[in-house]
CSV table of C-alpha atoms in Angstrom, one decimal:
chain,number,residue,atom,x,y,z
A,1,ALA,CA,-61.9,-28.9,153.6
A,2,GLN,CA,-62.1,-25.2,154.3
A,3,SER,CA,-59.3,-23.3,155.3
A,4,VAL,CA,-58.9,-19.6,156.1
A,5,THR,CA,-56.3,-16.9,155.3
A,6,GLN,CA,-55.7,-13.7,157.0
A,7,LEU,CA,-52.9,-11.5,155.5
A,8,GLY,CA,-50.8,-9.8,158.0
A,9,SER,CA,-50.6,-10.7,161.6
A,10,HIS,CA,-50.5,-7.5,162.9
A,11,VAL,CA,-52.2,-4.1,161.7
A,12,SER,CA,-51.7,-0.7,162.5
A,13,VAL,CA,-53.8,2.4,162.0
A,14,SER,CA,-53.9,5.7,163.5
A,15,GLU,CA,-57.6,6.4,165.3
A,16,GLY,CA,-60.0,8.0,162.6
A,17,ALA,CA,-58.3,5.9,159.7
A,18,LEU,CA,-59.8,3.4,157.5
A,19,VAL,CA,-59.7,0.1,159.1
A,20,LEU,CA,-59.1,-3.2,156.4
A,21,LEU,CA,-58.2,-6.0,157.5
A,22,ARG,CA,-57.8,-9.3,154.9
A,23,CYS,CA,-59.6,-12.8,155.0
A,24,ASN,CA,-59.3,-15.2,152.0
A,25,TYR,CA,-61.0,-18.5,152.4
A,26,SER,CA,-61.1,-21.9,150.3
A,27,SER,CA,-64.0,-23.6,150.6
A,28,SER,CA,-65.7,-26.8,148.2
A,29,VAL,CA,-69.4,-25.6,148.9
A,30,PRO,CA,-70.5,-22.3,149.3
A,31,PRO,CA,-69.5,-21.1,152.6
A,32,TYR,CA,-70.8,-19.4,155.9
A,33,LEU,CA,-68.2,-16.7,156.8
A,34,PHE,CA,-67.5,-15.1,159.9
A,35,TRP,CA,-65.5,-12.5,162.2
A,36,TYR,CA,-65.1,-12.8,165.6
A,37,VAL,CA,-63.0,-10.0,167.7
A,38,GLN,CA,-61.0,-10.9,170.7
A,39,TYR,CA,-60.1,-8.8,173.7
A,40,PRO,CA,-57.3,-9.7,175.7
A,41,ASN,CA,-58.3,-12.7,178.3
A,42,GLN,CA,-61.8,-12.7,177.1
A,43,GLY,CA,-63.8,-15.1,174.8
A,44,LEU,CA,-64.7,-14.3,171.1
A,45,GLN,CA,-67.2,-12.3,170.3
A,46,LEU,CA,-69.1,-12.6,167.2
A,47,LEU,CA,-68.8,-8.9,164.8
A,48,LEU,CA,-70.9,-10.1,162.2
A,49,LYS,CA,-71.8,-13.3,159.7
A,50,TYR,CA,-72.8,-14.0,156.0
A,51,THR,CA,-74.8,-16.9,155.3
A,52,THR,CA,-77.1,-15.8,152.0
A,53,GLY,CA,-78.7,-13.1,150.6
A,54,ALA,CA,-76.7,-9.6,150.2
A,55,THR,CA,-73.1,-9.7,150.1
A,56,LEU,CA,-72.6,-6.7,152.0
A,57,VAL,CA,-72.9,-7.7,155.7
A,58,LYS,CA,-73.1,-5.0,158.5
A,59,GLY,CA,-72.1,-6.1,161.9
A,60,ILE,CA,-71.8,-4.2,165.4
A,61,ASN,CA,-69.3,-1.2,166.1
A,62,GLY,CA,-69.7,-0.1,163.0
A,63,PHE,CA,-67.5,-3.0,161.2
A,64,GLU,CA,-68.5,-4.6,157.8
A,65,ALA,CA,-67.6,-7.4,155.3
A,66,GLU,CA,-68.3,-8.0,151.7
A,67,PHE,CA,-68.6,-11.4,150.4
A,68,LYS,CA,-66.9,-11.7,147.1
A,69,LYS,CA,-67.1,-15.3,145.8
A,70,SER,CA,-64.9,-14.5,142.4
A,71,GLU,CA,-62.1,-13.8,144.7
A,72,THR,CA,-63.0,-16.1,147.6
A,73,SER,CA,-62.7,-12.9,150.2
A,74,PHE,CA,-64.6,-11.6,153.1
A,75,HIS,CA,-62.5,-8.7,154.1
A,76,LEU,CA,-63.6,-6.6,157.4
A,77,THR,CA,-63.6,-2.8,157.2
A,78,LYS,CA,-64.4,-0.1,159.5
A,79,PRO,CA,-64.4,3.7,157.9
A,80,SER,CA,-63.1,5.2,161.2
A,81,ALA,CA,-60.8,3.4,164.1
A,82,HIS,CA,-61.4,4.1,167.6
A,83,MET,CA,-58.8,3.2,170.5
A,84,SER,CA,-61.4,0.7,171.6
A,85,ASP,CA,-61.2,-1.3,168.4
A,86,ALA,CA,-57.6,-2.4,169.5
A,87,ALA,CA,-58.1,-6.7,169.7
A,88,GLU,CA,-57.4,-9.4,168.1
A,89,TYR,CA,-59.7,-10.1,164.9
A,90,PHE,CA,-60.5,-13.4,163.5
A,91,CYS,CA,-61.9,-14.8,160.2
A,92,ALA,CA,-63.7,-17.9,160.1
A,93,VAL,CA,-65.3,-20.3,157.7
A,94,SER,CA,-67.8,-23.1,158.1
A,95,ASP,CA,-69.4,-25.6,155.4
A,96,ARG,CA,-73.1,-25.9,155.5
A,97,HIS,CA,-75.0,-29.3,155.3
A,98,ALA,CA,-78.7,-29.2,154.0
A,99,TYR,CA,-79.6,-31.5,156.8
A,100,THR,CA,-77.5,-31.6,159.4
A,101,GLY,CA,-77.1,-27.9,159.6
A,102,PHE,CA,-73.8,-25.8,160.4
A,103,GLN,CA,-71.3,-27.7,161.1
A,104,LYS,CA,-67.5,-26.7,162.6
A,105,LEU,CA,-65.5,-23.6,162.4
A,106,VAL,CA,-62.3,-23.0,161.0
A,107,PHE,CA,-60.6,-20.0,161.9
A,108,GLY,CA,-57.7,-17.7,160.5
A,109,THR,CA,-54.9,-17.1,162.4
A,110,GLY,CA,-56.0,-13.8,163.4
A,111,THR,CA,-54.8,-10.3,163.0
A,112,ARG,CA,-53.9,-7.9,166.1
A,113,LEU,CA,-55.1,-4.4,165.2
A,114,LEU,CA,-53.1,-1.9,166.9
A,115,VAL,CA,-54.9,1.8,166.8
A,116,SER,CA,-52.3,4.9,167.5
A,117,PRO,CA,-53.8,8.1,168.9
B,1,GLU,CA,-79.1,-13.7,180.4
B,2,ALA,CA,-75.8,-15.1,181.3
B,3,GLY,CA,-72.8,-16.4,178.9
B,4,VAL,CA,-70.9,-19.2,178.7
B,5,VAL,CA,-69.2,-19.7,182.2
B,6,GLN,CA,-65.8,-21.7,182.5
B,7,SER,CA,-63.4,-22.5,185.5
B,8,PRO,CA,-60.9,-22.3,186.2
B,9,ARG,CA,-59.9,-18.9,184.4
B,10,TYR,CA,-56.0,-19.7,184.9
B,11,LYS,CA,-54.3,-23.0,185.9
B,12,ILE,CA,-50.7,-23.7,186.2
B,13,ILE,CA,-49.9,-27.6,186.6
B,14,GLU,CA,-46.2,-29.6,186.2
B,15,LYS,CA,-46.3,-32.0,183.5
B,16,LYS,CA,-47.5,-35.2,184.0
B,17,GLN,CA,-50.1,-33.9,186.4
B,18,PRO,CA,-53.8,-34.4,185.6
B,19,VAL,CA,-55.8,-31.3,184.7
B,20,ALA,CA,-59.5,-30.6,184.2
B,21,PHE,CA,-61.7,-27.7,182.7
B,22,TRP,CA,-65.5,-27.0,183.7
B,23,CYS,CA,-68.0,-25.4,181.2
B,24,ASN,CA,-71.5,-24.2,181.8
B,25,PRO,CA,-73.2,-23.5,178.4
B,26,ILE,CA,-75.9,-20.9,177.8
B,27,SER,CA,-79.3,-22.0,179.2
B,28,GLY,CA,-81.3,-23.7,176.2
B,29,HIS,CA,-78.2,-24.6,174.2
B,30,ASN,CA,-78.1,-27.9,173.1
B,31,THR,CA,-74.7,-27.9,171.2
B,32,LEU,CA,-71.5,-27.4,173.3
B,33,TYR,CA,-68.0,-27.2,171.8
B,34,TRP,CA,-64.3,-27.3,173.2
B,35,TYR,CA,-61.5,-25.4,171.2
B,36,ARG,CA,-57.9,-25.3,172.0
B,37,GLN,CA,-56.1,-21.8,171.0
B,38,ASN,CA,-52.6,-22.1,171.0
B,39,LEU,CA,-50.7,-19.0,170.9
B,40,GLY,CA,-50.7,-16.6,168.2
B,41,GLN,CA,-53.4,-19.1,166.8
B,42,GLY,CA,-56.9,-19.4,166.1
B,43,PRO,CA,-59.0,-21.9,168.0
B,44,GLU,CA,-59.1,-25.4,166.8
B,45,LEU,CA,-62.1,-27.6,167.7
B,46,LEU,CA,-61.2,-30.7,169.6
B,47,ILE,CA,-65.0,-31.9,170.3
B,48,ARG,CA,-68.5,-30.8,169.7
B,49,TYR,CA,-71.5,-32.5,171.7
B,50,GLU,CA,-75.1,-32.4,170.5
B,51,ASN,CA,-76.8,-32.6,174.2
B,52,GLU,CA,-74.9,-35.8,175.4
B,53,GLU,CA,-73.6,-36.9,172.5
B,54,ALA,CA,-70.1,-36.4,171.1
B,55,VAL,CA,-70.7,-36.0,167.2
B,56,ASP,CA,-67.0,-34.8,166.4
B,57,ASP,CA,-64.3,-35.9,168.4
B,58,SER,CA,-62.1,-36.3,165.2
B,59,GLN,CA,-59.4,-33.3,166.7
B,60,LEU,CA,-59.4,-34.7,170.3
B,61,PRO,CA,-56.2,-36.3,171.2
B,62,LYS,CA,-57.7,-39.7,172.8
B,63,ASP,CA,-54.8,-41.2,174.4
B,64,ARG,CA,-54.7,-38.3,177.2
B,65,PHE,CA,-57.6,-36.1,176.8
B,66,SER,CA,-61.5,-37.2,177.8
B,67,ALA,CA,-64.6,-35.0,177.7
B,68,GLU,CA,-68.1,-35.8,178.8
B,69,ARG,CA,-71.1,-33.7,179.3
B,70,LEU,CA,-73.5,-35.5,181.4
B,71,LYS,CA,-77.4,-34.6,181.2
B,72,GLY,CA,-76.5,-32.6,178.3
B,73,VAL,CA,-75.8,-29.2,180.1
B,74,ASP,CA,-72.4,-28.8,181.7
B,75,SER,CA,-69.2,-30.4,180.4
B,76,THR,CA,-65.6,-31.1,181.4
B,77,LEU,CA,-62.4,-31.5,179.6
B,78,LYS,CA,-59.6,-33.5,181.1
B,79,ILE,CA,-55.9,-34.1,180.3
B,80,GLN,CA,-54.2,-36.7,181.8
B,81,PRO,CA,-51.1,-36.8,182.2
B,82,ALA,CA,-50.7,-33.1,181.0
B,83,GLU,CA,-47.6,-32.5,178.3
B,84,LEU,CA,-45.5,-29.3,177.8
B,85,GLY,CA,-47.2,-28.6,174.5
B,86,ASP,CA,-50.8,-28.5,175.9
B,87,SER,CA,-50.3,-25.2,177.2
B,88,ALA,CA,-52.7,-23.1,175.5
B,89,VAL,CA,-56.4,-21.4,176.3
B,90,TYR,CA,-59.3,-23.7,176.0
B,91,LEU,CA,-62.4,-22.3,174.8
B,92,CYS,CA,-65.9,-23.3,175.5
B,93,ALA,CA,-68.9,-22.5,173.2
B,94,SER,CA,-72.2,-23.4,173.3
B,95,SER,CA,-75.1,-22.6,170.6
B,96,LEU,CA,-78.4,-23.7,169.7
B,97,ALA,CA,-79.1,-26.8,167.7
B,98,ARG,CA,-78.3,-26.8,164.1
B,99,SER,CA,-77.4,-22.9,164.4
B,100,TYR,CA,-74.1,-21.3,162.9
B,101,GLU,CA,-74.4,-18.5,166.0
B,102,GLN,CA,-71.5,-19.5,168.3
B,103,TYR,CA,-71.0,-18.2,172.1
B,104,PHE,CA,-67.8,-18.4,173.7
B,105,GLY,CA,-66.6,-18.5,177.2
B,106,PRO,CA,-63.8,-16.6,178.4
B,107,GLY,CA,-61.3,-19.8,178.4
B,108,THR,CA,-58.9,-21.1,180.7
B,109,ARG,CA,-55.3,-20.7,180.4
B,110,LEU,CA,-53.4,-23.6,181.2
B,111,THR,CA,-49.7,-23.6,181.8
B,112,VAL,CA,-47.8,-26.7,181.9
B,113,THR,CA,-44.4,-26.4,183.4
């Protein structure tokens, strides 16, 4: 069964600083990996995804993540934080099935990003 | 293009009362998901529909929860009777068949007193 561990329930950065949100996964098969963002009182929005191919994935709002199989990690980064990046970020993993396709997402517990002026 | 629509956005009920949540997925999306998100946690899947068929309901507490997706479009999730521990945000998501890209609605925040 898949699982996701997000280190740090809260991460604080200053505006303009590097953002690094950590995610480690466990999967018995090559996984699909995702990062979602959730703003207050809103649903989840897909930031980026890794399925196959290039291990460095670029997403919306300047975020990117790198799939490292040897470390079972999929950390999210952004070179320069903006006040509008303050939100809850969720890492998620899914297994892949050759015939039935994508199945369910398993989410981590989330990391709240705080951005100070 | 309209996103996933959910109603109501907020609901406060007393324990032992029934409650229902409604979801309208994105047009053309065959797959519909209901998730529960407890405070400080990530969403957890309750049930997944492929058209009208519930293909994964292993995490749905069937003694008090029920769901339906008539005609393979809208869906309703019901709790009867509600318990204090059911307080959470209930999220609906939809996707194209066999797609890994899910689109989430804003959720219904349920408070059981």
